[in-house]
Tab-separated table of N, CA and C in Angstrom:
chain	number	residue	atom	x	y	z
J	61	MET	N	243.031	-72.466	-42.883
J	61	MET	CA	243.938	-73.304	-43.602
J	61	MET	C	245.376	-72.973	-43.205
J	62	HIS	N	245.751	-71.700	-43.146
J	62	HIS	CA	247.103	-71.323	-42.779
J	62	HIS	C	247.093	-70.835	-41.336
J	63	ARG	N	247.301	-71.739	-40.405
J	63	ARG	CA	247.190	-71.386	-38.994
J	63	ARG	C	248.542	-71.259	-38.311
J	64	ARG	N	249.632	-71.567	-39.003
J	64	ARG	CA	250.946	-71.496	-38.372
J	64	ARG	C	251.413	-70.051	-38.335
J	65	LYS	N	251.381	-69.473	-37.157
J	65	LYS	CA	251.741	-68.069	-37.010
J	65	LYS	C	253.223	-67.821	-37.285
J	66	ASP	N	254.067	-68.865	-37.126
J	66	ASP	CA	255.489	-68.687	-37.415
J	66	ASP	C	255.753	-68.536	-38.912
J	67	LEU	N	254.854	-69.076	-39.756
J	67	LEU	CA	255.011	-68.940	-41.197
J	67	LEU	C	254.210	-67.786	-41.770
J	68	TRP	N	252.970	-67.611	-41.300
J	68	TRP	CA	252.052	-66.666	-41.903
J	68	TRP	C	251.866	-65.399	-41.086
J	69	GLY	N	252.464	-65.327	-39.915
J	69	GLY	CA	252.339	-64.139	-39.095
J	69	GLY	C	251.008	-64.061	-38.384
J	70	PRO	N	250.833	-63.060	-37.544
J	70	PRO	CA	249.567	-62.920	-36.823
J	70	PRO	C	248.469	-62.448	-37.762
J	71	ASP	N	247.245	-62.564	-37.286
J	71	ASP	CA	246.113	-62.087	-38.066
J	71	ASP	C	246.122	-60.574	-38.117
J	72	GLY	N	245.183	-60.057	-38.890
J	72	GLY	CA	245.062	-58.612	-38.987
J	72	GLY	C	245.501	-58.099	-40.338
J	73	THR	N	245.669	-59.000	-41.327
J	73	THR	CA	246.064	-58.542	-42.648
J	73	THR	C	244.899	-57.974	-43.429
J	74	SER	N	243.704	-58.099	-42.905
J	74	SER	CA	242.523	-57.582	-43.589
J	74	SER	C	242.458	-56.072	-43.457
J	75	THR	N	241.809	-55.440	-44.404
J	75	THR	CA	241.641	-53.995	-44.328
J	75	THR	C	240.535	-53.624	-43.361
J	76	SER	N	239.803	-54.590	-42.889
J	76	SER	CA	238.709	-54.321	-41.968
J	76	SER	C	239.261	-53.891	-40.613
J	77	ALA	N	238.722	-52.813	-40.086
J	77	ALA	CA	239.167	-52.336	-38.779
J	77	ALA	C	238.846	-53.348	-37.691
J	78	LEU	N	237.734	-54.040	-37.852
J	78	LEU	CA	237.357	-55.048	-36.868
J	78	LEU	C	238.403	-56.149	-36.794
J	79	MET	N	238.888	-56.591	-37.951
J	79	MET	CA	239.906	-57.635	-37.963
J	79	MET	C	241.214	-57.126	-37.364
J	80	LYS	N	241.537	-55.858	-37.594
J	80	LYS	CA	242.765	-55.307	-37.023
J	80	LYS	C	242.674	-55.255	-35.501
J	81	LEU	N	241.491	-54.937	-34.989
J	81	LEU	CA	241.322	-54.944	-33.541
J	81	LEU	C	241.365	-56.362	-33.002
J	82	ALA	N	240.800	-57.290	-33.737
J	82	ALA	CA	240.771	-58.684	-33.295
J	82	ALA	C	242.129	-59.346	-33.399
J	83	SER	N	243.068	-58.758	-34.142
J	83	SER	CA	244.377	-59.384	-34.310
J	83	SER	C	245.177	-59.397	-33.021
J	84	ILE	N	244.747	-58.651	-32.022
J	84	ILE	CA	245.425	-58.676	-30.733
J	84	ILE	C	245.338	-60.067	-30.126
J	85	ASP	N	244.235	-60.747	-30.372
J	85	ASP	CA	244.036	-62.102	-29.875
J	85	ASP	C	244.659	-63.087	-30.853
J	86	GLU	N	245.711	-63.808	-30.432
J	86	GLU	CA	246.406	-64.754	-31.303
J	86	GLU	C	245.521	-65.921	-31.715
J	87	ALA	N	244.506	-66.272	-30.934
J	87	ALA	CA	243.662	-67.430	-31.230
J	87	ALA	C	242.733	-67.166	-32.408
J	88	ILE	N	242.642	-65.919	-32.885
J	88	ILE	CA	241.726	-65.609	-33.978
J	88	ILE	C	242.149	-66.329	-35.259
J	89	ALA	N	243.410	-66.710	-35.388
J	89	ALA	CA	243.875	-67.420	-36.582
J	89	ALA	C	243.252	-68.808	-36.683
J	90	ASP	N	242.760	-69.328	-35.592
J	90	ASP	CA	242.147	-70.649	-35.602
J	90	ASP	C	240.677	-70.603	-35.997
J	91	GLU	N	240.124	-69.423	-36.202
J	91	GLU	CA	238.724	-69.288	-36.584
J	91	GLU	C	238.611	-69.100	-38.092
J	92	PHE	N	237.585	-69.692	-38.683
J	92	PHE	CA	237.361	-69.571	-40.121
J	92	PHE	C	236.782	-68.214	-40.437
J	93	ASP	N	237.503	-67.429	-41.205
J	93	ASP	CA	237.029	-66.125	-41.642
J	93	ASP	C	237.673	-65.805	-42.989
J	94	PRO	N	237.008	-66.131	-44.091
J	94	PRO	CA	237.629	-65.889	-45.396
J	94	PRO	C	237.841	-64.418	-45.708
J	95	ASP	N	237.131	-63.518	-45.034
J	95	ASP	CA	237.293	-62.097	-45.306
J	95	ASP	C	238.653	-61.563	-44.879
J	96	ARG	N	239.373	-62.298	-44.054
J	96	ARG	CA	240.673	-61.812	-43.608
J	96	ARG	C	241.673	-61.728	-44.750
J	97	PHE	N	241.396	-62.412	-45.846
J	97	PHE	CA	242.318	-62.410	-46.964
J	97	PHE	C	241.956	-61.368	-48.023
J	98	LEU	N	240.903	-60.598	-47.791
J	98	LEU	CA	240.522	-59.556	-48.731
J	98	LEU	C	241.275	-58.276	-48.385
J	99	ASP	N	242.442	-58.129	-48.914
J	99	ASP	CA	243.244	-56.941	-48.654
J	99	ASP	C	243.867	-56.485	-49.970
J	100	ASP	N	245.032	-55.894	-49.917
J	100	ASP	CA	245.684	-55.370	-51.114
J	100	ASP	C	246.011	-56.460	-52.123
J	101	ARG	N	246.142	-57.708	-51.650
J	101	ARG	CA	246.454	-58.790	-52.576
J	101	ARG	C	245.335	-59.000	-53.589
J	102	LEU	N	244.089	-58.703	-53.216
J	102	LEU	CA	242.973	-58.836	-54.144
J	102	LEU	C	243.198	-57.939	-55.358
J	103	LYS	N	243.581	-56.689	-55.103
J	103	LYS	CA	243.836	-55.757	-56.202
J	103	LYS	C	245.124	-56.091	-56.937
J	104	LYS	N	246.111	-56.573	-56.192
J	104	LYS	CA	247.422	-56.842	-56.787
J	104	LYS	C	247.395	-58.027	-57.731
J	105	TYR	N	246.736	-59.123	-57.326
J	105	TYR	CA	246.793	-60.347	-58.111
J	105	TYR	C	245.538	-60.610	-58.928
J	106	LEU	N	244.397	-60.570	-58.314
J	106	LEU	CA	243.174	-60.996	-58.992
J	106	LEU	C	242.681	-59.974	-60.003
J	107	LEU	N	242.595	-58.721	-59.604
J	107	LEU	CA	242.030	-57.720	-60.500
J	107	LEU	C	242.980	-57.340	-61.630
J	108	LYS	N	244.290	-57.304	-61.358
J	108	LYS	CA	245.245	-56.956	-62.406
J	108	LYS	C	245.507	-58.122	-63.348
J	109	ASN	N	245.488	-59.342	-62.823
J	109	ASN	CA	245.776	-60.514	-63.639
J	109	ASN	C	244.582	-61.454	-63.586
J	110	SER	N	243.618	-61.201	-64.447
J	110	SER	CA	242.418	-62.022	-64.428
J	110	SER	C	242.634	-63.383	-65.072
J	111	PHE	N	243.840	-63.659	-65.585
J	111	PHE	CA	244.130	-64.928	-66.231
J	111	PHE	C	244.786	-65.920	-65.280
J	112	ILE	N	244.688	-65.710	-63.972
J	112	ILE	CA	245.293	-66.625	-63.013
J	112	ILE	C	244.593	-67.984	-63.046
J	113	PHE	N	243.278	-67.998	-63.073
J	113	PHE	CA	242.506	-69.252	-63.065
J	113	PHE	C	241.776	-69.380	-64.394
J	114	LEU	N	242.167	-70.341	-65.205
J	114	LEU	CA	241.614	-70.466	-66.551
J	114	LEU	C	241.122	-71.883	-66.842
J	115	PRO	N	240.011	-72.308	-66.250
J	115	PRO	CA	239.541	-73.654	-66.551
J	115	PRO	C	239.025	-73.801	-67.980
J	116	PHE	N	238.586	-72.696	-68.617
J	116	PHE	CA	238.053	-72.748	-69.975
J	116	PHE	C	238.899	-71.938	-70.957
J	117	ASN	N	240.135	-71.615	-70.562
J	117	ASN	CA	241.035	-70.806	-71.365
J	117	ASN	C	240.502	-69.377	-71.434
J	118	ALA	N	241.169	-68.516	-72.174
J	118	ALA	CA	240.751	-67.116	-72.268
J	118	ALA	C	241.259	-66.529	-73.576
J	119	GLY	N	240.832	-65.326	-73.843
J	119	GLY	CA	241.280	-64.653	-75.044
J	119	GLY	C	240.529	-65.113	-76.275
J	120	PRO	N	241.179	-65.036	-77.458
J	120	PRO	CA	240.482	-65.379	-78.699
J	120	PRO	C	240.139	-66.864	-78.824
J	121	ARG	N	240.785	-67.702	-78.045
J	121	ARG	CA	240.522	-69.147	-78.134
J	121	ARG	C	239.740	-69.665	-76.926
J	122	ILE	N	238.905	-68.841	-76.382
J	122	ILE	CA	238.111	-69.245	-75.216
J	122	ILE	C	237.139	-70.358	-75.612
J	123	CYS	N	236.846	-71.205	-74.657
J	123	CYS	CA	235.940	-72.326	-74.900
J	123	CYS	C	234.536	-71.793	-75.202
J	124	LEU	N	234.001	-72.226	-76.326
J	124	LEU	CA	232.673	-71.750	-76.716
J	124	LEU	C	231.575	-72.315	-75.825
J	125	GLY	N	231.837	-73.424	-75.157
J	125	GLY	CA	230.830	-74.047	-74.315
J	125	GLY	C	230.918	-73.674	-72.849
J	126	GLN	N	231.700	-72.656	-72.515
J	126	GLN	CA	231.895	-72.286	-71.112
J	126	GLN	C	230.584	-71.939	-70.423
J	127	GLN	N	229.825	-71.016	-70.949
J	127	GLN	CA	228.578	-70.621	-70.310
J	127	GLN	C	227.570	-71.763	-70.294
J	128	PHE	N	227.553	-72.559	-71.361
J	128	PHE	CA	226.672	-73.722	-71.397
J	128	PHE	C	227.048	-74.703	-70.295
J	129	ALA	N	228.347	-74.950	-70.115
J	129	ALA	CA	228.803	-75.872	-69.071
J	129	ALA	C	228.447	-75.350	-67.687
J	130	TYR	N	228.656	-74.056	-67.449
J	130	TYR	CA	228.287	-73.460	-66.165
J	130	TYR	C	226.786	-73.595	-65.908
J	131	ASN	N	225.979	-73.310	-66.908
J	131	ASN	CA	224.524	-73.414	-66.752
J	131	ASN	C	224.094	-74.852	-66.503
J	132	GLU	N	224.677	-75.781	-67.226
J	132	GLU	CA	224.306	-77.187	-67.064
J	132	GLU	C	224.653	-77.705	-65.673
J	133	ILE	N	225.855	-77.418	-65.191
J	133	ILE	CA	226.242	-77.931	-63.876
J	133	ILE	C	225.440	-77.245	-62.783
J	134	SER	N	225.148	-75.954	-62.948
J	134	SER	CA	224.326	-75.253	-61.958
J	134	SER	C	222.925	-75.855	-61.902
J	135	PHE	N	222.334	-76.079	-63.047
J	135	PHE	CA	220.995	-76.657	-63.110
J	135	PHE	C	220.981	-78.056	-62.500
J	136	MET	N	221.977	-78.871	-62.852
J	136	MET	CA	222.033	-80.245	-62.342
J	136	MET	C	222.185	-80.259	-60.815
J	137	LEU	N	223.064	-79.422	-60.280
J	137	LEU	CA	223.251	-79.384	-58.825
J	137	LEU	C	222.002	-78.906	-58.102
J	138	ILE	N	221.365	-77.877	-58.624
J	138	ILE	CA	220.140	-77.365	-58.000
J	138	ILE	C	219.050	-78.423	-57.994
J	139	ARG	N	218.838	-79.074	-59.133
J	139	ARG	CA	217.800	-80.114	-59.204
J	139	ARG	C	218.133	-81.293	-58.287
J	140	PHE	N	219.393	-81.635	-58.175
J	140	PHE	CA	219.805	-82.720	-57.295
J	140	PHE	C	219.529	-82.360	-55.833
J	141	ILE	N	219.929	-81.171	-55.428
J	141	ILE	CA	219.756	-80.745	-54.034
J	141	ILE	C	218.280	-80.567	-53.694
J	142	GLN	N	217.459	-80.200	-54.664
J	142	GLN	CA	216.034	-80.030	-54.411
J	142	GLN	C	215.336	-81.344	-54.075
J	143	GLN	N	215.966	-82.455	-54.331
J	143	GLN	CA	215.375	-83.757	-54.041
J	143	GLN	C	215.510	-84.140	-52.564
J	144	PHE	N	216.218	-83.333	-51.785
J	144	PHE	CA	216.473	-83.641	-50.382
J	144	PHE	C	216.043	-82.479	-49.494
J	145	ILE	N	215.594	-82.824	-48.274
J	145	ILE	CA	215.204	-81.774	-47.331
J	145	ILE	C	216.216	-81.609	-46.213
J	146	GLY	N	217.157	-82.530	-46.113
J	146	GLY	CA	218.149	-82.431	-45.055
J	146	GLY	C	219.427	-83.179	-45.390
J	147	VAL	N	220.556	-82.623	-44.956
J	147	VAL	CA	221.858	-83.251	-45.130
J	147	VAL	C	222.566	-83.189	-43.776
J	148	THR	N	222.955	-84.357	-43.257
J	148	THR	CA	223.658	-84.409	-41.981
J	148	THR	C	224.924	-85.240	-42.134
J	149	LEU	N	225.880	-84.988	-41.300
J	149	LEU	CA	227.123	-85.741	-41.296
J	149	LEU	C	226.856	-87.130	-40.732
J	150	ASP	N	227.270	-88.167	-41.452
J	150	ASP	CA	227.070	-89.546	-41.011
J	150	ASP	C	228.383	-90.056	-40.436
J	151	GLU	N	228.594	-89.799	-39.151
J	151	GLU	CA	229.852	-90.173	-38.511
J	151	GLU	C	230.012	-91.681	-38.391
J	152	ALA	N	228.908	-92.428	-38.331
J	152	ALA	CA	228.995	-93.877	-38.206
J	152	ALA	C	229.535	-94.514	-39.484
J	153	ALA	N	229.238	-93.945	-40.643
J	153	ALA	CA	229.695	-94.505	-41.919
J	153	ALA	C	231.089	-94.033	-42.307
J	154	SER	N	231.581	-92.995	-41.649
J	154	SER	CA	232.887	-92.437	-42.004
J	154	SER	C	234.005	-93.401	-41.651
J	155	PRO	N	235.002	-93.554	-42.531
J	155	PRO	CA	236.156	-94.380	-42.184
J	155	PRO	C	236.979	-93.705	-41.089
J	156	PRO	N	237.813	-94.450	-40.388
J	156	PRO	CA	238.589	-93.865	-39.285
J	156	PRO	C	239.456	-92.678	-39.698
J	157	GLN	N	240.020	-92.691	-40.915
J	157	GLN	CA	240.879	-91.582	-41.320
J	157	GLN	C	240.108	-90.299	-41.594
J	158	ALA	N	238.781	-90.377	-41.719
J	158	ALA	CA	237.974	-89.180	-41.940
J	158	ALA	C	237.696	-88.442	-40.635
J	159	LYS	N	237.911	-89.108	-39.522
J	159	LYS	CA	237.646	-88.483	-38.221
J	159	LYS	C	238.886	-87.733	-37.738
J	160	PRO	N	238.707	-86.636	-37.016
J	160	PRO	CA	239.877	-85.880	-36.545
J	160	PRO	C	240.663	-86.678	-35.509
J	161	PRO	N	241.962	-86.435	-35.412
J	161	PRO	CA	242.766	-87.117	-34.400
J	161	PRO	C	242.263	-86.817	-32.988
J	162	ALA	N	242.442	-87.761	-32.085
J	162	ALA	CA	241.937	-87.610	-30.710
J	162	ALA	C	242.594	-86.443	-29.977
J	163	HIS	N	243.853	-86.163	-30.274
J	163	HIS	CA	244.545	-85.081	-29.548
J	163	HIS	C	244.013	-83.693	-29.905
J	164	TRP	N	243.204	-83.577	-30.971
J	164	TRP	CA	242.606	-82.283	-31.301
J	164	TRP	C	241.607	-81.841	-30.237
J	165	ALA	N	241.023	-82.764	-29.515
J	165	ALA	CA	240.012	-82.416	-28.507
J	165	ALA	C	240.599	-81.579	-27.387
J	166	GLU	N	241.902	-81.731	-27.120
J	166	GLU	CA	242.536	-80.940	-26.058
J	166	GLU	C	243.098	-79.629	-26.560
J	167	GLY	N	243.008	-79.364	-27.862
J	167	GLY	CA	243.592	-78.157	-28.438
J	167	GLY	C	242.766	-76.913	-28.173
J	168	VAL	N	243.062	-75.883	-28.946
J	168	VAL	CA	242.320	-74.624	-28.862
J	168	VAL	C	241.823	-74.270	-30.247
J	169	GLY	N	240.824	-73.425	-30.297
J	169	GLY	CA	240.320	-72.932	-31.571
J	169	GLY	C	239.412	-73.910	-32.283
J	170	ARG	N	239.511	-73.911	-33.580
J	170	ARG	CA	238.604	-74.670	-34.444
J	170	ARG	C	238.764	-76.187	-34.291
J	171	LYS	N	239.962	-76.662	-34.028
J	171	LYS	CA	240.203	-78.105	-33.955
J	171	LYS	C	239.351	-78.787	-32.893
J	172	VAL	N	239.018	-78.104	-31.839
J	172	VAL	CA	238.250	-78.700	-30.743
J	172	VAL	C	236.854	-79.116	-31.214
J	173	ILE	N	236.260	-78.354	-32.116
J	173	ILE	CA	234.881	-78.643	-32.532
J	173	ILE	C	234.781	-79.376	-33.868
J	174	GLU	N	235.910	-79.628	-34.529
J	174	GLU	CA	235.876	-80.330	-35.821
J	174	GLU	C	235.325	-81.736	-35.659
J	175	ARG	N	234.500	-82.153	-36.630
J	175	ARG	CA	233.966	-83.524	-36.650
J	175	ARG	C	234.503	-84.300	-37.843
J	176	VAL	N	235.276	-83.635	-38.700
J	176	VAL	CA	235.942	-84.267	-39.833
J	176	VAL	C	237.407	-83.826	-39.829
J	177	HIS	N	238.231	-84.486	-40.638
J	177	HIS	CA	239.657	-84.171	-40.695
J	177	HIS	C	239.967	-83.455	-42.005
J	178	PRO	N	239.920	-82.109	-42.022
J	178	PRO	CA	240.202	-81.383	-43.253
J	178	PRO	C	241.686	-81.451	-43.598
J	179	LYS	N	241.973	-81.553	-44.870
J	179	LYS	CA	243.348	-81.580	-45.369
J	179	LYS	C	243.433	-80.598	-46.531
J	180	SER	N	244.631	-80.248	-46.913
J	180	SER	CA	244.787	-79.390	-48.082
J	180	SER	C	245.990	-79.845	-48.888
J	181	HIS	N	245.834	-79.751	-50.174
J	181	HIS	CA	246.921	-80.030	-51.111
J	181	HIS	C	246.867	-78.902	-52.126
J	182	LEU	N	246.366	-79.166	-53.307
J	182	LEU	CA	246.120	-78.091	-54.257
J	182	LEU	C	244.798	-77.409	-53.915
J	183	THR	N	243.850	-78.215	-53.434
J	183	THR	CA	242.581	-77.698	-52.941
J	183	THR	C	242.337	-78.293	-51.563
J	184	MET	N	241.305	-77.845	-50.892
J	184	MET	CA	240.968	-78.376	-49.582
J	184	MET	C	240.037	-79.571	-49.749
J	185	TYR	N	240.225	-80.601	-48.926
J	185	TYR	CA	239.395	-81.792	-49.004
J	185	TYR	C	239.294	-82.424	-47.621
J	186	ILE	N	238.438	-83.416	-47.481
J	186	ILE	CA	238.271	-84.142	-46.233
J	186	ILE	C	238.999	-85.477	-46.367
J	187	GLN	N	239.944	-85.728	-45.483
J	187	GLN	CA	240.675	-86.992	-45.525
J	187	GLN	C	239.694	-88.140	-45.303
J	188	GLY	N	239.664	-89.110	-46.203
J	188	GLY	CA	238.737	-90.227	-46.099
J	188	GLY	C	237.371	-89.937	-46.688
J	189	GLY	N	237.157	-88.724	-47.193
J	189	GLY	CA	235.873	-88.360	-47.794
J	189	GLY	C	234.899	-87.791	-46.784
J	190	LEU	N	233.900	-87.110	-47.276
J	190	LEU	CA	232.855	-86.533	-46.439
J	190	LEU	C	231.607	-87.391	-46.589
J	191	TRP	N	231.291	-88.134	-45.556
J	191	TRP	CA	230.162	-89.054	-45.582
J	191	TRP	C	228.954	-88.364	-44.975
J	192	VAL	N	227.895	-88.245	-45.774
J	192	VAL	CA	226.685	-87.568	-45.323
J	192	VAL	C	225.485	-88.464	-45.486
J	193	ARG	N	224.447	-88.152	-44.728
J	193	ARG	CA	223.164	-88.838	-44.848
J	193	ARG	C	222.156	-87.786	-45.304
J	194	MET	N	221.486	-88.078	-46.418
J	194	MET	CA	220.546	-87.127	-46.991
J	194	MET	C	219.124	-87.652	-46.826
J	195	THR	N	218.221	-86.771	-46.441
J	195	THR	CA	216.818	-87.131	-46.255
J	195	THR	C	216.066	-86.736	-47.527
J	196	VAL	N	215.430	-87.723	-48.135
J	196	VAL	CA	214.713	-87.481	-49.393
J	196	VAL	C	213.447	-86.679	-49.108
J	197	ALA	N	213.195	-85.715	-49.960
J	197	ALA	CA	211.991	-84.891	-49.834
J	197	ALA	C	210.767	-85.689	-50.279
J	198	GLU	N	209.645	-85.367	-49.687
J	198	GLU	CA	208.391	-86.007	-50.066
J	198	GLU	C	207.978	-85.510	-51.452
J	199	PRO	N	207.535	-86.395	-52.328
J	199	PRO	CA	207.101	-85.939	-53.655
J	199	PRO	C	205.857	-85.058	-53.542
J	200	THR	N	205.846	-84.004	-54.325
J	200	THR	CA	204.691	-83.101	-54.335
J	200	THR	C	203.826	-83.427	-55.548
J	201	ALA	N	202.544	-83.210	-55.388
J	201	ALA	CA	201.601	-83.535	-56.465
J	201	ALA	C	201.573	-82.507	-57.546
């Protein structure tokens, strides 16, 4: 997501020795590796301030239905996904804005192999939506 080395600096911010060795290669910033962000910031922000993300509030006025909501959505998603045996990207149904720009093919790193156009605002999303084709599972007796 943050690939601009002029703003975010070179890679190697992870505490992992492997990532520090790999930071010599500038192209590593173009590869998806969420572990690179697990460093001192995890202890500084997340563990000390557990109230950063509060979809159900916290403290004495916490939502009483939080665990019920988590269980319900987990159950619904699992049952929904169990109805299919395969999910593939449907490039033919995707609108033009969902496809990556043509000039990405000549680039380096992750952009060369992208088949969708990822964007970010408050969260990450696919411009034009993510169009998939799902194969229905055969009913079992």
